[in-house]
GROMACS .gro file of C-alpha atoms in nm:
model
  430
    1UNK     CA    1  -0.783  -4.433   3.000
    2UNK     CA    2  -0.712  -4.095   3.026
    3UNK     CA    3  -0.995  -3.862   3.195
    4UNK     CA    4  -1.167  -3.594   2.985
    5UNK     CA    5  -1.067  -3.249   3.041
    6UNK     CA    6  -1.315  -2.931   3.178
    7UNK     CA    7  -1.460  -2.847   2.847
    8UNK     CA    8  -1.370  -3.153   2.668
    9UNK     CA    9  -1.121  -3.250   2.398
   10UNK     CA   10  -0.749  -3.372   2.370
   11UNK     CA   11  -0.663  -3.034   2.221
   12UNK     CA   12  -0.783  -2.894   2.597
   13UNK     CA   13  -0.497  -3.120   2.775
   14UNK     CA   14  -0.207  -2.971   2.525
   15UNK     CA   15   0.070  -2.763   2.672
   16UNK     CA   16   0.052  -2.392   2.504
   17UNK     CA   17   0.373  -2.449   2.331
   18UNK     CA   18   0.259  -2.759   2.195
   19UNK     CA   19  -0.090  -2.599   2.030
   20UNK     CA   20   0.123  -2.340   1.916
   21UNK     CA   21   0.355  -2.569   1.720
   22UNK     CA   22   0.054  -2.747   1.612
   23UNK     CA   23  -0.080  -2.405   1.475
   24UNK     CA   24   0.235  -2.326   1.289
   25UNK     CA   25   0.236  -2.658   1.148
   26UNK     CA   26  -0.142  -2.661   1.012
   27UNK     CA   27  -0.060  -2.279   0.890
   28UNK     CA   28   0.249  -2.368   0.726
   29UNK     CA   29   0.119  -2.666   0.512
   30UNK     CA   30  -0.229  -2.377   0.394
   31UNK     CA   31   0.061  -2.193   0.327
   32UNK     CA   32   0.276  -2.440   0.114
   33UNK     CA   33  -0.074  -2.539  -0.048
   34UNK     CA   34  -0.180  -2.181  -0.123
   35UNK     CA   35   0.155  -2.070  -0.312
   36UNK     CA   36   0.192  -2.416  -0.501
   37UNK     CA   37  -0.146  -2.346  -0.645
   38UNK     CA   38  -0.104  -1.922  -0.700
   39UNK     CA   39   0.216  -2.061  -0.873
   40UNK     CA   40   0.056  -2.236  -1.125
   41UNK     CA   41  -0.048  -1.905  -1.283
   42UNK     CA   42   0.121  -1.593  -1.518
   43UNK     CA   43   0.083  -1.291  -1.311
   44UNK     CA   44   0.240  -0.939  -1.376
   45UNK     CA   45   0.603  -1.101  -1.290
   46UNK     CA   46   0.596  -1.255  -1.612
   47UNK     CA   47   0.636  -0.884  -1.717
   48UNK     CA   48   0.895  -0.789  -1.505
   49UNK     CA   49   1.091  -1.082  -1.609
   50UNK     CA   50   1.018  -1.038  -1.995
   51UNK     CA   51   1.115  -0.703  -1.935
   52UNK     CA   52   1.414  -0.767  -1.766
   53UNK     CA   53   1.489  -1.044  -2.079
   54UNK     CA   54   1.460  -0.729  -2.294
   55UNK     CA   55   1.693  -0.511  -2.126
   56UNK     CA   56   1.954  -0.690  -2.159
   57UNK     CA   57   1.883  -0.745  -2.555
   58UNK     CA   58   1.906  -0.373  -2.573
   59UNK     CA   59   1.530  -0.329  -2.632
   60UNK     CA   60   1.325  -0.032  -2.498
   61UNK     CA   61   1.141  -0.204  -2.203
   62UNK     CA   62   0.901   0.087  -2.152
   63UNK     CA   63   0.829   0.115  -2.560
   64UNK     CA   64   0.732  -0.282  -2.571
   65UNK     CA   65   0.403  -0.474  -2.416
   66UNK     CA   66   0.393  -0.743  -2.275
   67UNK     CA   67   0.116  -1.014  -2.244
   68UNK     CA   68  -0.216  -0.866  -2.315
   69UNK     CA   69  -0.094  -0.491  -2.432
   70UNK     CA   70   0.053  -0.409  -2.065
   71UNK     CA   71   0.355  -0.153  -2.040
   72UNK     CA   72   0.651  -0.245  -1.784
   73UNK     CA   73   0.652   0.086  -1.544
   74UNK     CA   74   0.875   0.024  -1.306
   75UNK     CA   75   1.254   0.096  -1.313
   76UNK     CA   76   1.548  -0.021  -1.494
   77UNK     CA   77   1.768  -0.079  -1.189
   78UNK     CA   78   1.460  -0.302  -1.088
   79UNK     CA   79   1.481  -0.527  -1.394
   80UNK     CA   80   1.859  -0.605  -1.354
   81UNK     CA   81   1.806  -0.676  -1.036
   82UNK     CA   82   1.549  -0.981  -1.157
   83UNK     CA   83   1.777  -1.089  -1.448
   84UNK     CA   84   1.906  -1.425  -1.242
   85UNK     CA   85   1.510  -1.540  -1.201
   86UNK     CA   86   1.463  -1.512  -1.585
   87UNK     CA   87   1.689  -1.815  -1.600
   88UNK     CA   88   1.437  -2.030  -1.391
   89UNK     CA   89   1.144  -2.171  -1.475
   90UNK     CA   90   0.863  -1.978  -1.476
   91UNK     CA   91   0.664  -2.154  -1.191
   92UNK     CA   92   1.003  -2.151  -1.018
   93UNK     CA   93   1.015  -1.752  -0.973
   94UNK     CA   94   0.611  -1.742  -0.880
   95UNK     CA   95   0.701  -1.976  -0.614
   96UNK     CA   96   1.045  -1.786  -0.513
   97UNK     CA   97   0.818  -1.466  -0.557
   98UNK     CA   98   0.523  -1.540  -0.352
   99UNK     CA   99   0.736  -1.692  -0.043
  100UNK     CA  100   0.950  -1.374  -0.012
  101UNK     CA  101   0.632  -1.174  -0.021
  102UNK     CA  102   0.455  -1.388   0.218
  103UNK     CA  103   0.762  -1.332   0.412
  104UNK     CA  104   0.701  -0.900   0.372
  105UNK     CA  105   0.386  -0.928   0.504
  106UNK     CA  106   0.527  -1.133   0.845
  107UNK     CA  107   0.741  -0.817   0.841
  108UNK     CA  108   0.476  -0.544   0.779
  109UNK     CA  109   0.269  -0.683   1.058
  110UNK     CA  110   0.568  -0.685   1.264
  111UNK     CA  111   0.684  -0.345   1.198
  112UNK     CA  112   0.310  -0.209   1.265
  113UNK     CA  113   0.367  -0.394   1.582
  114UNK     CA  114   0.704  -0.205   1.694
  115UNK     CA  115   0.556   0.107   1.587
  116UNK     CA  116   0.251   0.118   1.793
  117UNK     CA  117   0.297   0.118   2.141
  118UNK     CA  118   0.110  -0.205   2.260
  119UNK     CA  119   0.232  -0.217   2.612
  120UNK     CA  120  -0.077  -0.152   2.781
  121UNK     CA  121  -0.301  -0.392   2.559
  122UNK     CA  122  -0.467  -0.697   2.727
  123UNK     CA  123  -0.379  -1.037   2.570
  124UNK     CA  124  -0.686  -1.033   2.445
  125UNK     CA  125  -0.728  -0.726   2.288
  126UNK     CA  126  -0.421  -0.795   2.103
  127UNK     CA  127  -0.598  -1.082   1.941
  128UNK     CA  128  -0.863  -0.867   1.842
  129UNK     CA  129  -0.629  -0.627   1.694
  130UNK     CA  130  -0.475  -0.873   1.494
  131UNK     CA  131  -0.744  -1.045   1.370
  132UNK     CA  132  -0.903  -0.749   1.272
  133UNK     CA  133  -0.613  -0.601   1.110
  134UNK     CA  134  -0.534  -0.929   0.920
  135UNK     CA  135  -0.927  -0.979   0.847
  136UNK     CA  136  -0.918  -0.609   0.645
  137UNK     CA  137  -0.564  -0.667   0.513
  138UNK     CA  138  -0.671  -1.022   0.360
  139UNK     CA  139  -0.808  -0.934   0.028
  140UNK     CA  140  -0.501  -0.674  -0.056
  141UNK     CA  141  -0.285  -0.951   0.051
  142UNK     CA  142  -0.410  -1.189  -0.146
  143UNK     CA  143  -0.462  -0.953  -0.447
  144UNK     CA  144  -0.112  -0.853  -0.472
  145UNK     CA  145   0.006  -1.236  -0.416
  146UNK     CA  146  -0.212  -1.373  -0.678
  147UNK     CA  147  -0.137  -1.057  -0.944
  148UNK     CA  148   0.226  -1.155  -0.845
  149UNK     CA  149   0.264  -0.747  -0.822
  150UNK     CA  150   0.536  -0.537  -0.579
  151UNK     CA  151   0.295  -0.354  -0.347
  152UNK     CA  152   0.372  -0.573  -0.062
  153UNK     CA  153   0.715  -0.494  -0.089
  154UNK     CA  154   0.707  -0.170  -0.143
  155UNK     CA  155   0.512  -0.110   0.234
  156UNK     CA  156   0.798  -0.307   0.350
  157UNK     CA  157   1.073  -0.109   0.223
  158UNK     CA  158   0.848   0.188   0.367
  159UNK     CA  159   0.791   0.077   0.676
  160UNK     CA  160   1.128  -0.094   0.714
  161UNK     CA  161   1.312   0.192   0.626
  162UNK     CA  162   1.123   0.436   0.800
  163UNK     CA  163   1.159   0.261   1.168
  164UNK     CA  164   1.518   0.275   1.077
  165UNK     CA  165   1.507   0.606   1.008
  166UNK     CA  166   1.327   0.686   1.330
  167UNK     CA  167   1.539   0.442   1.541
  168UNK     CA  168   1.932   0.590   1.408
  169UNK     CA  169   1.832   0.974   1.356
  170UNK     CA  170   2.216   1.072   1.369
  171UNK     CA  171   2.300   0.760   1.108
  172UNK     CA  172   1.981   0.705   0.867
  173UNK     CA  173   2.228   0.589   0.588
  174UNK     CA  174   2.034   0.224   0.555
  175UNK     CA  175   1.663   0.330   0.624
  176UNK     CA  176   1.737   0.562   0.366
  177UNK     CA  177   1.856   0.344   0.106
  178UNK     CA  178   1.558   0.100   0.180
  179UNK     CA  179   1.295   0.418   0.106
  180UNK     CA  180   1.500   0.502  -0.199
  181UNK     CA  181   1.500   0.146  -0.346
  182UNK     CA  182   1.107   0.117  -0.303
  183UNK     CA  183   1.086   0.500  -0.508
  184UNK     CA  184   1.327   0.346  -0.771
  185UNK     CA  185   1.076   0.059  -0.806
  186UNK     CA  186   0.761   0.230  -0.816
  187UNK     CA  187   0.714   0.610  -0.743
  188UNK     CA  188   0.506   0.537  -0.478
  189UNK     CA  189   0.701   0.653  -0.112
  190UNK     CA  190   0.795   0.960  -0.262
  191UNK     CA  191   0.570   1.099  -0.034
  192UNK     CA  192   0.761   0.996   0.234
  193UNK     CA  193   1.067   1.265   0.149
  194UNK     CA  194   0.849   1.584   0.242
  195UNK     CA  195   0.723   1.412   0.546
  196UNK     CA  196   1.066   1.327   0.682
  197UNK     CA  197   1.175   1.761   0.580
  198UNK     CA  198   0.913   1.831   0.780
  199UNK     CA  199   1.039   1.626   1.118
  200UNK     CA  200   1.379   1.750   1.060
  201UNK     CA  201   1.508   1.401   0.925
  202UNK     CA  202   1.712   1.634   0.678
  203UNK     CA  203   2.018   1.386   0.639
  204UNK     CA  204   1.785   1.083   0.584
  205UNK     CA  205   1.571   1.328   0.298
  206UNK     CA  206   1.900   1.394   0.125
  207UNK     CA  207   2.029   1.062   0.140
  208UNK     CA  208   1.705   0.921  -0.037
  209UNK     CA  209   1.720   1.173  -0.298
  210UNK     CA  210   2.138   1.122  -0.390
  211UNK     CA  211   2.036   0.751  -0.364
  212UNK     CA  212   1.769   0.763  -0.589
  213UNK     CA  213   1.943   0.976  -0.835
  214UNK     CA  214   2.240   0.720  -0.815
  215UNK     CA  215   2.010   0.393  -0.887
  216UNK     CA  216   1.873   0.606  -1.177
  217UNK     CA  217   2.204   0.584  -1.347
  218UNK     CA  218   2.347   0.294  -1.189
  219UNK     CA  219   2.240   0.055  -1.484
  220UNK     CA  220   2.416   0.273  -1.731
  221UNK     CA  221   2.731   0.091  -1.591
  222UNK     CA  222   2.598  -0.226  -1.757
  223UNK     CA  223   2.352  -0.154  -2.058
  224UNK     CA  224   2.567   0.178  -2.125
  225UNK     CA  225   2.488   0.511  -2.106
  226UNK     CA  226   2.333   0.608  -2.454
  227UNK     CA  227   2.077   0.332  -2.385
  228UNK     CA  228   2.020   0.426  -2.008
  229UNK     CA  229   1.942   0.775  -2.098
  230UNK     CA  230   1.692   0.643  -2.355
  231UNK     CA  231   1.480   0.406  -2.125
  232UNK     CA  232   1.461   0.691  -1.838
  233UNK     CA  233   1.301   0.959  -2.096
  234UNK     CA  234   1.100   0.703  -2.209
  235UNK     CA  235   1.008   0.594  -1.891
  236UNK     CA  236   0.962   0.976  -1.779
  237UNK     CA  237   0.716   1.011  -2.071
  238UNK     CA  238   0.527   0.731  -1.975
  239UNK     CA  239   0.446   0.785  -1.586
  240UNK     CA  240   0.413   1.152  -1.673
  241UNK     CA  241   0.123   1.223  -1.429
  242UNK     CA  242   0.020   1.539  -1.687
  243UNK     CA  243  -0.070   1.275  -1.945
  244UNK     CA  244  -0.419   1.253  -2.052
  245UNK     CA  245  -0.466   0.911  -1.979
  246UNK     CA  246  -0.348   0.983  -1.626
  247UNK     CA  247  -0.621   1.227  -1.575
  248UNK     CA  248  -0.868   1.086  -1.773
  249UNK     CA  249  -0.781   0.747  -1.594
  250UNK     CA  250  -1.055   0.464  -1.648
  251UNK     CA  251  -0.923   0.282  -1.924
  252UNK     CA  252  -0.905  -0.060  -1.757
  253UNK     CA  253  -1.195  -0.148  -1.494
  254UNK     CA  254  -0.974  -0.233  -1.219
  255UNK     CA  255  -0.863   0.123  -1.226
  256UNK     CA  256  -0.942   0.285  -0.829
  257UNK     CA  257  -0.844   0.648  -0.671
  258UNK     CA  258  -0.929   1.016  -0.703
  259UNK     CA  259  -0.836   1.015  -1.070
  260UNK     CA  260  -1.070   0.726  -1.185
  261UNK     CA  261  -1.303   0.853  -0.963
  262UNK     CA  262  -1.357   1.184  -1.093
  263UNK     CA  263  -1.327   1.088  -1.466
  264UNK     CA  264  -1.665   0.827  -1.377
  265UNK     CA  265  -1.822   1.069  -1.182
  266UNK     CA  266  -1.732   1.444  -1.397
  267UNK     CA  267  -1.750   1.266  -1.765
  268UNK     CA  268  -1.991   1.122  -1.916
  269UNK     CA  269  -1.769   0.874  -2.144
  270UNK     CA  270  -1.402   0.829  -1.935
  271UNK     CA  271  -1.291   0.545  -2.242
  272UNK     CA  272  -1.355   0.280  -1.976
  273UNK     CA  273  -1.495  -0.052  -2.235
  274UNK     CA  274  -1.602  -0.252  -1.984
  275UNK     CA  275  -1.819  -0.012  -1.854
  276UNK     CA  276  -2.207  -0.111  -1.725
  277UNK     CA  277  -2.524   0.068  -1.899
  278UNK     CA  278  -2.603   0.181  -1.561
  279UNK     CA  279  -2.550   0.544  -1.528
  280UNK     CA  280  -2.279   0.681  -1.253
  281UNK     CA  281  -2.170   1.051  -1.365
  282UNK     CA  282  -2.356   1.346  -1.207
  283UNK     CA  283  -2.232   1.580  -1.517
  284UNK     CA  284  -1.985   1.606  -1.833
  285UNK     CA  285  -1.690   1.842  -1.805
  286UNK     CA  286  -1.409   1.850  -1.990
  287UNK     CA  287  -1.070   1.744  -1.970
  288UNK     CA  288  -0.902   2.078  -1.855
  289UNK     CA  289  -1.180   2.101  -1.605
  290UNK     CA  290  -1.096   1.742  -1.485
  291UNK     CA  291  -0.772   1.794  -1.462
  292UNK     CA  292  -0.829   2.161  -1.253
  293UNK     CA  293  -1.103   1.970  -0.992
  294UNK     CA  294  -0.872   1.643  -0.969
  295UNK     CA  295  -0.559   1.889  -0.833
  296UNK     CA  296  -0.741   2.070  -0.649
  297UNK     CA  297  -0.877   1.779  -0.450
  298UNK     CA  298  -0.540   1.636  -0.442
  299UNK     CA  299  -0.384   1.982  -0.297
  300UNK     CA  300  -0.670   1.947  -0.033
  301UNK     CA  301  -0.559   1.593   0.088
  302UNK     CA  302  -0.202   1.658   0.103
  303UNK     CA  303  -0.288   1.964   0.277
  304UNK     CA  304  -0.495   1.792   0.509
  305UNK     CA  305  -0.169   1.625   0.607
  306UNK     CA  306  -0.132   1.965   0.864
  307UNK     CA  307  -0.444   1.818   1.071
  308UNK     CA  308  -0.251   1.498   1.147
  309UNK     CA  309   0.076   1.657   1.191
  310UNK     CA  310  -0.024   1.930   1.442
  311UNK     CA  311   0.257   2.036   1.569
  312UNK     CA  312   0.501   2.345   1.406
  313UNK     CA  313   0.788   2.173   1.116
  314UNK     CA  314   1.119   2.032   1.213
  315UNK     CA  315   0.976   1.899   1.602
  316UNK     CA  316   0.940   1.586   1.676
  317UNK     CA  317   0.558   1.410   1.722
  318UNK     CA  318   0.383   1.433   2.056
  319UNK     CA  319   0.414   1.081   2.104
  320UNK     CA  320   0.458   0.723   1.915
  321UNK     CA  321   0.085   0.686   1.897
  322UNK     CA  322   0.085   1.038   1.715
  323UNK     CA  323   0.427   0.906   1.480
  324UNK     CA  324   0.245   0.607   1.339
  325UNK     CA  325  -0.101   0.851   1.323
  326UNK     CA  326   0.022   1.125   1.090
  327UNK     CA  327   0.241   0.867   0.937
  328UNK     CA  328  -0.108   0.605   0.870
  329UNK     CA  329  -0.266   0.940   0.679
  330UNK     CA  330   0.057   0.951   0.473
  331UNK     CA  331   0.086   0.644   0.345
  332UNK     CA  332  -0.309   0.642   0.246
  333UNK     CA  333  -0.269   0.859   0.037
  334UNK     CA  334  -0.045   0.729  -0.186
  335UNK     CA  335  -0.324   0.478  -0.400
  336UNK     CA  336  -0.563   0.798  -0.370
  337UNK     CA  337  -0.328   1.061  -0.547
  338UNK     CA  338  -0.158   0.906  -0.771
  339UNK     CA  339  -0.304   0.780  -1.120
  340UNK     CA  340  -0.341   0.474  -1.288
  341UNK     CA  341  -0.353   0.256  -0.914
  342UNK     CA  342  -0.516  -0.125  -0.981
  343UNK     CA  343  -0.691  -0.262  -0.665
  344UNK     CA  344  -0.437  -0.396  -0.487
  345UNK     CA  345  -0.248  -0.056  -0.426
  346UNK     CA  346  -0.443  -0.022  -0.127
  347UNK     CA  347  -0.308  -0.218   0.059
  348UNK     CA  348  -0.122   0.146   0.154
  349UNK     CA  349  -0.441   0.161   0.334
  350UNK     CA  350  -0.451  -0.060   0.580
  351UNK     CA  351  -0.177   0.087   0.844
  352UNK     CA  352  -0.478   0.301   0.874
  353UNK     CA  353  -0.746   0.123   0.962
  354UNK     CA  354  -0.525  -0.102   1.147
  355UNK     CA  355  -0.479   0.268   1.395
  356UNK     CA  356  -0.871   0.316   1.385
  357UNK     CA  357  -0.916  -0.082   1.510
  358UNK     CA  358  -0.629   0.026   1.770
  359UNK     CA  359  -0.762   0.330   1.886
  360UNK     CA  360  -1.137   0.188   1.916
  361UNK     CA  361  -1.014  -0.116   2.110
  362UNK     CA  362  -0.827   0.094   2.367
  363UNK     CA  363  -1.103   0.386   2.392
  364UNK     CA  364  -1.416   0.190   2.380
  365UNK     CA  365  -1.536   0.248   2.730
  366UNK     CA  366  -1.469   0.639   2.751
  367UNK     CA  367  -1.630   0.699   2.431
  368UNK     CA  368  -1.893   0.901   2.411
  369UNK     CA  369  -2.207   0.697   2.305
  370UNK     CA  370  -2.255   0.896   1.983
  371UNK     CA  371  -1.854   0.833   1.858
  372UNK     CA  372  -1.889   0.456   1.982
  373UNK     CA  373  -2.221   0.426   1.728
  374UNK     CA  374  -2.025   0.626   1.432
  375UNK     CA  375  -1.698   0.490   1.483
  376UNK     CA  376  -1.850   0.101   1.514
  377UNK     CA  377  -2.112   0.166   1.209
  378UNK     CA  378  -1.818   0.373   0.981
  379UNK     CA  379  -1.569   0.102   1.019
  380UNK     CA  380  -1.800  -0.184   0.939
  381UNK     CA  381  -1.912  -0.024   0.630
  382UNK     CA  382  -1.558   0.026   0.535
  383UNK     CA  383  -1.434  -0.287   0.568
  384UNK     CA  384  -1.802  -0.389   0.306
  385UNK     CA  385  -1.610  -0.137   0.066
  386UNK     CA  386  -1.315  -0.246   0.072
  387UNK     CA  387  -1.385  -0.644   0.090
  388UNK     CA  388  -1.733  -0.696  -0.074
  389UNK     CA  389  -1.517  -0.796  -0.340
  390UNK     CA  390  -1.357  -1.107  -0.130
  391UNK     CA  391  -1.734  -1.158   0.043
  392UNK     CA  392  -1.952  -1.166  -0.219
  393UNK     CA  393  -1.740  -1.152  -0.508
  394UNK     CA  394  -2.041  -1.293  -0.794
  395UNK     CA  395  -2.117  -0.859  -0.822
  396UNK     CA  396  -1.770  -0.781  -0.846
  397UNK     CA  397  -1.872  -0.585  -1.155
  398UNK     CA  398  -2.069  -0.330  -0.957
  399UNK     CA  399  -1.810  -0.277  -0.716
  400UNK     CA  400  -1.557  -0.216  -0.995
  401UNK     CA  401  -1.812   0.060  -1.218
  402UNK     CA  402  -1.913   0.229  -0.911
  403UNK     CA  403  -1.548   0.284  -0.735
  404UNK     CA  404  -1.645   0.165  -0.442
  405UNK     CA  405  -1.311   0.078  -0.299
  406UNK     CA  406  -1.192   0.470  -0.335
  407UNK     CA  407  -1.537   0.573  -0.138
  408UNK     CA  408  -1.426   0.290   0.161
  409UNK     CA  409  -1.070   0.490   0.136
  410UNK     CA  410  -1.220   0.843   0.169
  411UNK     CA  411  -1.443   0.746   0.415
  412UNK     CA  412  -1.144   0.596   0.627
  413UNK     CA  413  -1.006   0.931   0.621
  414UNK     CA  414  -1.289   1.113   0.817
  415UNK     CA  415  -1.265   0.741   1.051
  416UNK     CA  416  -0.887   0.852   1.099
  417UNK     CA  417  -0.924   1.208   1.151
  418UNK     CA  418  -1.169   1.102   1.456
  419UNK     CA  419  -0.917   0.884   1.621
  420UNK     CA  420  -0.701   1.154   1.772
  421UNK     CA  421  -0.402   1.043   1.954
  422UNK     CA  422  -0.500   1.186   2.383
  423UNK     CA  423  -0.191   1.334   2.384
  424UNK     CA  424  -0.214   1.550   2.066
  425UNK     CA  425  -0.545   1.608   2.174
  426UNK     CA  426  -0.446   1.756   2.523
  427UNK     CA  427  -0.141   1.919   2.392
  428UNK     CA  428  -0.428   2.133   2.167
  429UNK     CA  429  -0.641   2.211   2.463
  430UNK     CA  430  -0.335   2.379   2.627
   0.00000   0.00000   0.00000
């Protein structure tokens, strides 16, 4: 009979290896579990794949709807690319689907890894950073895995690309094309272009923009050019960010960022049906207004970019802390300023808070009591906005008509702006 262990239990007496094995194995079968039941479902890659069906029928993709009214707004190069999975079975591609996403966000968390420097980090403030970066991350995560939507891999073909970029300055052909691919998909990383201008990654900005121009006509070499140039003006017409439902932007519930946020708040009846009778606008403007306020509070966050970026254009950033800083601020602000983001665009967000968690866990004892208090009390009540939904998700309808996700966002921003890199903060004292 073996003798009990200090502290009890067989699992005390494993080797590490041997728990960690054990871990992976318990993991891997939640896993298995998780994406054989998210399967079962019809998420928004039943459009892409209808879509993709309809492309090659010579249909307008971006003219048709799919399941409940929906338009397909990604691109074309992006549907011919998911023409072999329309000859699967449907619960087939949602498994295929959710596995290589699963496998995006192993990379994403990865990436953020390489990206921070972590060499002075105890073992076990690792594990608190990770925890607490996967705890915030978890409802995005699982939002864009059950929606079956392409925000997980667009990060990754951000983030990817970008540590390429960084990594081969002289030779950024293939962090280049990864950037471009995610902008051909969805808009989204277009903000990433000015950003790299501005750190004198000129050959990697040109390269996304001849690649994205070239993916843009690419298709016309299979569905032929008259066609081609249909589907990208009708496609132009339709993500038009001038059009009034993009300003006015409330028409489905799920609807989050500064454009849905000003249309509850600055008018009095945004078109939203599912609306409560519980009042939330402070006064009734009218479109043109809206549409003058909303750029003008986008202008001021993508000016705001200058705070983060501190130093003069085409020099490189203090340090790697200071990189994956400005670069956090960046990326956040892709579900605020652009219209007509769902939920689970935020997940752009989390790179951020992940950088707050980071910078709180390696400054908490030279804080100054007043920062510890704010920084401790502002990033617990961000996480409640962002996650009430996964928490307590029976009043999921209050979170939704009030916005509250966009506040947790905004309020993240004044979080970041606090958590100043000690190099870029000396450099500015010199």
């Amino acid at each position: 009979m073996y003798p009990s262990a200090p502290g009890g239990g067989v699992f005390s007496l494993m080797s590490d290896s041997l728990k960690k094995y054990i871990l992976i194995g318990i993991g891997s079968i939640a896993l298995a579990i998780y994406v054989f039941i998210e399967a079962q479902g019809r998420g928004d890659l039943f459009i892409f794949l209808s879509a993709s069906t309809d492309l090659f029928e010579k249909e307008n993709i971006f003219k048709n709807t799919y399941l409940d009214g929906y338009h397909y707004f990604y691109s074309v190069f992006f549907a011919i690319l998911l023409k072999p999975f329309t000859y699967l079975p449907m619960w087939a591609c949602n498994a295929l689907w959710l596995c290589a996403n699963l496998f995006f966000v192993f990379r994403i968390f990865t990436l953020i890894k390489n990206l921070l420097p972590l060499h002075d980090f105890t073992k076990n403030e690792l594990m608190a950073l990770r925890i607490g970066g996967f705890l915030f991350s978890l409802r995005f995560i699982h939002e864009n895995l059950h929606c079956m939507q392409v925000t997980i891999l667009i990060l990754y073909l951000s983030l990817q690309g970008i540590q390429l970029v960084f990594s081969n300055k002289p030779r950024p052909f293939w962090g280049a094309s990864l950037i471009a691919l995610g902008i051909n998909i969805k808009l989204l990383p277009l903000v990433l272009i000015p950003y790299l201008f501005y750190r004198e990654f000129f050959k990697a900005g040109i390269y996304i923009i001849i690649i994205c121009v070239g993916l843009l006509y690419l298709p016309a070499l299979l569905i032929g050019w008259e066609h081609n140039q249909l589907l990208i003006s009708t496609w132009a017409g339709l993500v038009n960010p001038l059009n009034s439902n993009h300003v006015l932007d409330a028409e489905e519930r799920s609807f989050h960022g500064l454009s849905t946020l000003f249309s509850v708040l600055f008018v009095e009846n945004p078109g939203d049906t599912h609306a409560m009778l519980i009042k939330r606008n402070i006064t009734n403007i009218s479109l043109d207004q809206l549409k003058l306020y909303l750029n003008i509070a986008r202008g001021v966050l993508i000016l705001f970019t200058l705070y983060f970026l501190r130093t003069l254009p085409f020099k490189d950033p203090i340090s790697l802390k200071h990189r994956f800083w400005e670069m956090s601020y960046i990326l956040m602000l892709i579900p605020l300023i652009f219209p007509h983001q769902q939920h689970y665009a935020f997940l752009f967000i989390c790179p951020a808070f992940i950088f707050c968690l980071y910078y709180f866990i390696q400054n908490r004892k030279t804080l100054s009591k007043g920062k510890f208090y704010f920084m401790s009390i502002s990033g617990i009540l961000i996480y409640l906005l962002c996650n009430l939904k996964l928490i307590l998700g029976n009043y999921n309808e209050y979170y939704e008509h009030f916005k509250i996700l966009t506040y947790g966002a905004l309020l993240l921003i004044v979080l970041l702006s606090l958590c100043i890199p000690k190099e870029v903060r000396s450099t500015s004292t010199n």
